[in-house]
Structures are given as C-alpha cells and as structure tokens.
PDB file of C-alpha atoms in Angstrom:
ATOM      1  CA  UNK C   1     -89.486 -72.005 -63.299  1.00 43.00           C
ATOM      2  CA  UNK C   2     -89.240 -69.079 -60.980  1.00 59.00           C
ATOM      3  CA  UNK C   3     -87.116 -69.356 -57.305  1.00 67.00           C
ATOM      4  CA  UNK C   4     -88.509 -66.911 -55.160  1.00 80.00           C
ATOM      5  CA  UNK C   5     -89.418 -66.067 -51.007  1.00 87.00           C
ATOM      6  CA  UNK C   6     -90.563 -63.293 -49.342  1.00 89.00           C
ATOM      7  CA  UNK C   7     -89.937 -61.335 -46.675  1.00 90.00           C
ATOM      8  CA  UNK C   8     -92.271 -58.907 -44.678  1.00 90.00           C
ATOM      9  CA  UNK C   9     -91.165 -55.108 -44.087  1.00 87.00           C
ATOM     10  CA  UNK C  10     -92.455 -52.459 -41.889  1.00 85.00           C
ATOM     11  CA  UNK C  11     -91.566 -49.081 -42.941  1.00 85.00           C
ATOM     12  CA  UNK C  12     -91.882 -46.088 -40.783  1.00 86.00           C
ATOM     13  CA  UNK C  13     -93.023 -42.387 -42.231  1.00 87.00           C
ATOM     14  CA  UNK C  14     -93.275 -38.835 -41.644  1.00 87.00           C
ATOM     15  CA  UNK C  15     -94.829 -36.374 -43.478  1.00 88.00           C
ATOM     16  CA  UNK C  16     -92.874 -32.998 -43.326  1.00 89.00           C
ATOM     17  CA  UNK C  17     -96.221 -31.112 -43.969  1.00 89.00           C
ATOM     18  CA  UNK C  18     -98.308 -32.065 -41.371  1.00 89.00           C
ATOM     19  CA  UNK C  19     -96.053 -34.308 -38.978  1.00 85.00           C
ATOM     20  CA  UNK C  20     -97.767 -37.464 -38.805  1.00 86.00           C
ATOM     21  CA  UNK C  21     -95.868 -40.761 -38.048  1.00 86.00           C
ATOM     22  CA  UNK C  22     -96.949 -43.704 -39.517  1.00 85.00           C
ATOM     23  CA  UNK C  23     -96.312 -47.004 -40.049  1.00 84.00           C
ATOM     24  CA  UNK C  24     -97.067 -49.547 -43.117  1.00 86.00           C
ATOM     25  CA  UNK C  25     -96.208 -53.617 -43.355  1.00 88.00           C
ATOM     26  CA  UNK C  26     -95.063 -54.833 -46.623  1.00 89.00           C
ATOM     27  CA  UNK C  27     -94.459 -58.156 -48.280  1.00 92.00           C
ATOM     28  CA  UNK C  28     -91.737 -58.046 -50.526  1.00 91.00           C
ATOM     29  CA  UNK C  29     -91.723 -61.071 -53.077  1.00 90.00           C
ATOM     30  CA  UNK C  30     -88.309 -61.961 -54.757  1.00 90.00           C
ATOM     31  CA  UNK C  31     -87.785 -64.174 -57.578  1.00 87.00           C
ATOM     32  CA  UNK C  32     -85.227 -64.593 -60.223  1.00 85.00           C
ATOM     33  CA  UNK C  33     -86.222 -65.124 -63.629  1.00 80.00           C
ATOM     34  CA  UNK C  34     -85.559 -68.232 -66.141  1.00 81.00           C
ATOM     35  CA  UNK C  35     -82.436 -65.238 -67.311  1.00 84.00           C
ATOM     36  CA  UNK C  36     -81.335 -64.608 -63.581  1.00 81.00           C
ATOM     37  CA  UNK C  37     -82.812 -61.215 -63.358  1.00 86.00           C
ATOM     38  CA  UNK C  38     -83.753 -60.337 -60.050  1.00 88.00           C
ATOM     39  CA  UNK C  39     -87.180 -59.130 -59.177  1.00 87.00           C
ATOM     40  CA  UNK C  40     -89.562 -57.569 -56.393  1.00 89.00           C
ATOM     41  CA  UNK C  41     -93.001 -57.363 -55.978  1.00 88.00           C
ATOM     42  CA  UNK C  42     -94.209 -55.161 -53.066  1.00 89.00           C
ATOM     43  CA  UNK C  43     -97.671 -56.097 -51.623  1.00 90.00           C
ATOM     44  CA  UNK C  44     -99.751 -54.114 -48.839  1.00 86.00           C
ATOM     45  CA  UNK C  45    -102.393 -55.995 -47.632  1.00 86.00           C
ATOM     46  CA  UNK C  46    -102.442 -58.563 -50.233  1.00 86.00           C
ATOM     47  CA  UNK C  47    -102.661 -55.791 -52.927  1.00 89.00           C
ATOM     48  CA  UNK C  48     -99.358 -54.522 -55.185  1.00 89.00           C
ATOM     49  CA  UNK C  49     -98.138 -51.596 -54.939  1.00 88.00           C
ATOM     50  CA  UNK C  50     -94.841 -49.422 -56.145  1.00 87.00           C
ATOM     51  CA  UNK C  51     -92.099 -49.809 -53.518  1.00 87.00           C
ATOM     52  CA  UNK C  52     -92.452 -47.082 -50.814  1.00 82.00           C
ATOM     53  CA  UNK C  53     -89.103 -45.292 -51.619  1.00 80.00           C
ATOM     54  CA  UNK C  54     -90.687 -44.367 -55.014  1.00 81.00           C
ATOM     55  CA  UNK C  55     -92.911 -41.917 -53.174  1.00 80.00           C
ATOM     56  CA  UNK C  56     -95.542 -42.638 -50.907  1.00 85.00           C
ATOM     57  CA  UNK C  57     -98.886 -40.291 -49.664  1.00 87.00           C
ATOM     58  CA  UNK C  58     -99.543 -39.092 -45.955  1.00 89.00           C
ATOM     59  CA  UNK C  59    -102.633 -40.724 -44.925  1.00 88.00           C
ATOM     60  CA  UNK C  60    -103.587 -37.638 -43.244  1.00 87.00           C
ATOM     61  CA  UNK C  61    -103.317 -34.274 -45.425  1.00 89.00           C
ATOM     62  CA  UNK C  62    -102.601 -36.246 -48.747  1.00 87.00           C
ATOM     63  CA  UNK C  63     -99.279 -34.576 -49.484  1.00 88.00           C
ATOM     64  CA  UNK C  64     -96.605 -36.419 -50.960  1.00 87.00           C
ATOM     65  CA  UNK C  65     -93.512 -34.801 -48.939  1.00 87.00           C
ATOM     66  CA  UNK C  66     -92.650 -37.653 -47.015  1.00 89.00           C
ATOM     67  CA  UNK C  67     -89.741 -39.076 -45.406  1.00 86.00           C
ATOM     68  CA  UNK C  68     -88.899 -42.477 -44.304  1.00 83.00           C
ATOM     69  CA  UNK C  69     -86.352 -43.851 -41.421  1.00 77.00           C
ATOM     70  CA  UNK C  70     -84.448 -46.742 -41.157  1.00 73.00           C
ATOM     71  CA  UNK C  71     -86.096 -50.080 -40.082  1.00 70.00           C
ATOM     72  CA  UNK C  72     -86.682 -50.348 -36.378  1.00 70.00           C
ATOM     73  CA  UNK C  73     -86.208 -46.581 -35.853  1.00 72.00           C
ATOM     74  CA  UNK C  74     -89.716 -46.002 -34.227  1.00 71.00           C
ATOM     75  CA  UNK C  75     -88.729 -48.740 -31.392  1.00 70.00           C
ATOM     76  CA  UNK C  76     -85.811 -46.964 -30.716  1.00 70.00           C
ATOM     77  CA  UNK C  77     -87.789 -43.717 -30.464  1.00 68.00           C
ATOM     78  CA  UNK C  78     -91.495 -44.402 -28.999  1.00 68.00           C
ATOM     79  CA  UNK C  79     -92.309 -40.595 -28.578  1.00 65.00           C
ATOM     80  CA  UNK C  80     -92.361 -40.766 -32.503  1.00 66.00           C
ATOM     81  CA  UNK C  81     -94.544 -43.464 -32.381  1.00 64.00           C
ATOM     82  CA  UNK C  82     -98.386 -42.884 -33.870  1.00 58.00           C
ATOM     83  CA  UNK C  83    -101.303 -42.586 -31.641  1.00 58.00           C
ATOM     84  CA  UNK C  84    -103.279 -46.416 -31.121  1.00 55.00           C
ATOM     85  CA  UNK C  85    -106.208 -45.045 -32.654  1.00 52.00           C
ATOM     86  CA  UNK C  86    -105.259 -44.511 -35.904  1.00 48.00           C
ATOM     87  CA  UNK C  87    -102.763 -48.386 -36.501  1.00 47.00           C
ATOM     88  CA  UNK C  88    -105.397 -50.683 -37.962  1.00 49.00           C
ATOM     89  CA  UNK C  89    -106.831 -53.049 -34.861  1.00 46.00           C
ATOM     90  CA  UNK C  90    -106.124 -56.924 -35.510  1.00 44.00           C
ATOM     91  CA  UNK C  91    -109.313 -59.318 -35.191  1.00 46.00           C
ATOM     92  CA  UNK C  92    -108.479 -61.848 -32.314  1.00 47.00           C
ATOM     93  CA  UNK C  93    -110.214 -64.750 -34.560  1.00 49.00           C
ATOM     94  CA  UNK C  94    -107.656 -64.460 -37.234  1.00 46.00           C
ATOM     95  CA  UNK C  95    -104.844 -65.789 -34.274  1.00 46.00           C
ATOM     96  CA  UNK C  96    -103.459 -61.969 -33.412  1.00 45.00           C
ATOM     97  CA  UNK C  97    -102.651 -61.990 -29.368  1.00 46.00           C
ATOM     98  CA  UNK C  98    -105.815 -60.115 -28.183  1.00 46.00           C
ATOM     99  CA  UNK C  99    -105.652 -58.220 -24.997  1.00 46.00           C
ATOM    100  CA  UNK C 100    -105.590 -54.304 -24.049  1.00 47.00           C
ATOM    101  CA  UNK C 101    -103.497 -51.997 -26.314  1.00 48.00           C
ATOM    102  CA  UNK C 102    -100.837 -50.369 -24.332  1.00 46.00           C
ATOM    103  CA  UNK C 103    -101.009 -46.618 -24.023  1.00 50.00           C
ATOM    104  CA  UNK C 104     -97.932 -44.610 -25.910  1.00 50.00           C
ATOM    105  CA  UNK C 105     -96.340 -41.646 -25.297  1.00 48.00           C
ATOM    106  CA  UNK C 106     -97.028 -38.412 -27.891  1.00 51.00           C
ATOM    107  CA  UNK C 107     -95.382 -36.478 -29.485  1.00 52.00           C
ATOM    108  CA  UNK C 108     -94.518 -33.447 -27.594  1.00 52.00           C
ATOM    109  CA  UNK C 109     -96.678 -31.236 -30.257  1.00 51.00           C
ATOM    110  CA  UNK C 110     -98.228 -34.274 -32.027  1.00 54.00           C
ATOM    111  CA  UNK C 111    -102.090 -32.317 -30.496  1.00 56.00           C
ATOM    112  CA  UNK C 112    -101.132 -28.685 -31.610  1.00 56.00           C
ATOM    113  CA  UNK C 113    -102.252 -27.359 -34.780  1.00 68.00           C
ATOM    114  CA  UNK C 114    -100.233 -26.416 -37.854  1.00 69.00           C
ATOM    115  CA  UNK C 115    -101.694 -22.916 -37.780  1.00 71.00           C
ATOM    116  CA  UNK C 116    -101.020 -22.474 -34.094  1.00 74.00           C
ATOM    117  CA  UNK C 117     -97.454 -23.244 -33.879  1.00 75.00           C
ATOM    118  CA  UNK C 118     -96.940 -20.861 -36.616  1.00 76.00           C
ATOM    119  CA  UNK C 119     -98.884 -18.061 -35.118  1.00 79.00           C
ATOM    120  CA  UNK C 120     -96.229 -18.656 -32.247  1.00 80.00           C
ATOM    121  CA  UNK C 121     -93.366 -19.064 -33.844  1.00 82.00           C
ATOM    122  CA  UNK C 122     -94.068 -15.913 -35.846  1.00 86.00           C
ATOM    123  CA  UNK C 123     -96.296 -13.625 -33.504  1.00 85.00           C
ATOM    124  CA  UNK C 124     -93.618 -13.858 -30.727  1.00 87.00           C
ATOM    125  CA  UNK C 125     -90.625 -12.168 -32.235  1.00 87.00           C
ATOM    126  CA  UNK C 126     -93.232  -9.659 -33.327  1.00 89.00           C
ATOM    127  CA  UNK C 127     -94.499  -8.847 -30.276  1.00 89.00           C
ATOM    128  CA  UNK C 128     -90.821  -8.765 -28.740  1.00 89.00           C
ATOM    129  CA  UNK C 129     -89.896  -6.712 -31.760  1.00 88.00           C
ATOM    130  CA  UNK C 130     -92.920  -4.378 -31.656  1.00 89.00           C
ATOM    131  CA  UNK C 131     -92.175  -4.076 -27.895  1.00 87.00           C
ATOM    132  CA  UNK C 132     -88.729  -2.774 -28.037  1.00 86.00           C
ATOM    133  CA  UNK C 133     -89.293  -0.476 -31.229  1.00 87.00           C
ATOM    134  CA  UNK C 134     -92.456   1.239 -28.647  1.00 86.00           C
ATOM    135  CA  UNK C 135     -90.221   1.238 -25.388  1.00 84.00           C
ATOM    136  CA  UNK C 136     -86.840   2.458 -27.753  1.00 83.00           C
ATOM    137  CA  UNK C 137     -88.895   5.471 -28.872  1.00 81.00           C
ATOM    138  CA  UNK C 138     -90.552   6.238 -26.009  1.00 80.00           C
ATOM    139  CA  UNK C 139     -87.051   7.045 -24.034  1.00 76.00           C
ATOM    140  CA  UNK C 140     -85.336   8.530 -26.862  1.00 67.00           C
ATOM    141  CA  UNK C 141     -88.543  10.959 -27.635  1.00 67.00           C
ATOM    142  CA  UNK C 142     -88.705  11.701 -23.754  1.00 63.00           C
ATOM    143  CA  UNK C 143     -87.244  15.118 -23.049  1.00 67.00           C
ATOM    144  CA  UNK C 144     -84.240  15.049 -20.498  1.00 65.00           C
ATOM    145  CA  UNK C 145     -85.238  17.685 -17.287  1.00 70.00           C
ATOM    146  CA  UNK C 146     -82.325  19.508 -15.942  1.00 65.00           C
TER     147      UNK C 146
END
C-alpha cells in the first residue's frame, strides 16, 4: 500500500524571448512505494504533466527559453507580475472569493514591442555614430582662413 500527500505549488516564469511573466499552480503528489522509493506526480489542472524544471513552453510566442524564480518571488516584486487579463478568472460558484480584480502595476516595457526596443537600442548609437562621423568630417574638410 502506497503513503502519499500532496502539496500545491505555484511556479513563476519568464520567457527570455518575448518577456512574458507568468504564473502556473501545480499539485505535486508524493508517495513512497511498497520498496521505499520516493515518487512525484505533477498535475496542472487535474491533468499530469513533466515537472516544470524539465522545461516548460511560453504561453505566448511558444519558445522554450524559459526561466523560473524562486517561490513567492512575484509577491516580492509586483511590477513583474502578469497583466489580470491573461491569469485564468475563478467561477464564484465553485467557492473562489468573488469581487473586483485589483489593478497591477506593468512592467515598465511589458506594452513595447520586441521589434521596437531593438530598433532603439540599435538605431540610436547609429544615429549618434553617423552624427559625429558627418560633423568630424565636416570640420576637418573645412579649410582654415587666415
């Protein structure tokens, strides 16, 4: 006969391509076998699933280049936090605590798009260095009047 409990998790991720923050809930099952082997079964919403350090998928872009932090990290840090409209909404009849979602903070570049934070952090040291190549050869090539 198997000894076992669970325990619920909730793991925070990022993806390093596009950013997002997430979370996901877990229930971790642990038994011991008749031999004293210990075992866990990872469950999200009711269904199993590989534990998330063995690699888990951005919900967003699909990429697999994802980092987790430490339990409890995202209270700690609410301008990490994900925006309300994306965490799943609980149904008041199943006995969650209904009332009005409080707003949270964003990220400081959580609305700007890959492609446009790249165009700045490349196209401005450009321009600067375009700028100084134009205004260096421009007083060098200008004659000096006596």
């Amino acid at each position: 006969m198997r000894d076992g409990f669970e325990t619920r998790e909730t793991w925070p991720f990022e993806c390093l391509r596009c950013l997002r923050v997430w979370e996901e809930e877990f229930v971790v099952r642990h038994f011991a076998d008749d031999h004293g082997n210990q075992v866990e079964i990872w469950l999200s919403s009711g269904v199993a699933v590989q534990p998330p350090s063995s690699g888990t998928c951005c919900p967003g872009c699909g990429a697999y280049h994802v980092t987790s932090f430490p339990s409890g990290y995202l209270a700690r840090h609410p301008e990490l936090r994900p925006d309300p409209e994306v965490r799943p909404q609980l149904v008041p009849e199943l006995g969650a605590a209904s009332g009005p979602a409080l707003e949270e903070p964003k990220a400081p570049l959580a609305g700007t798009p890959l492609a446009g934070r790249l165009l700045v952090a490349i196209g401005v040291p450009v321009a600067l260095f375009v700028g100084y190549e134009l205004y260096r050869g421009l007083v060098a090539v200008a004659p000096v009047h006596h």
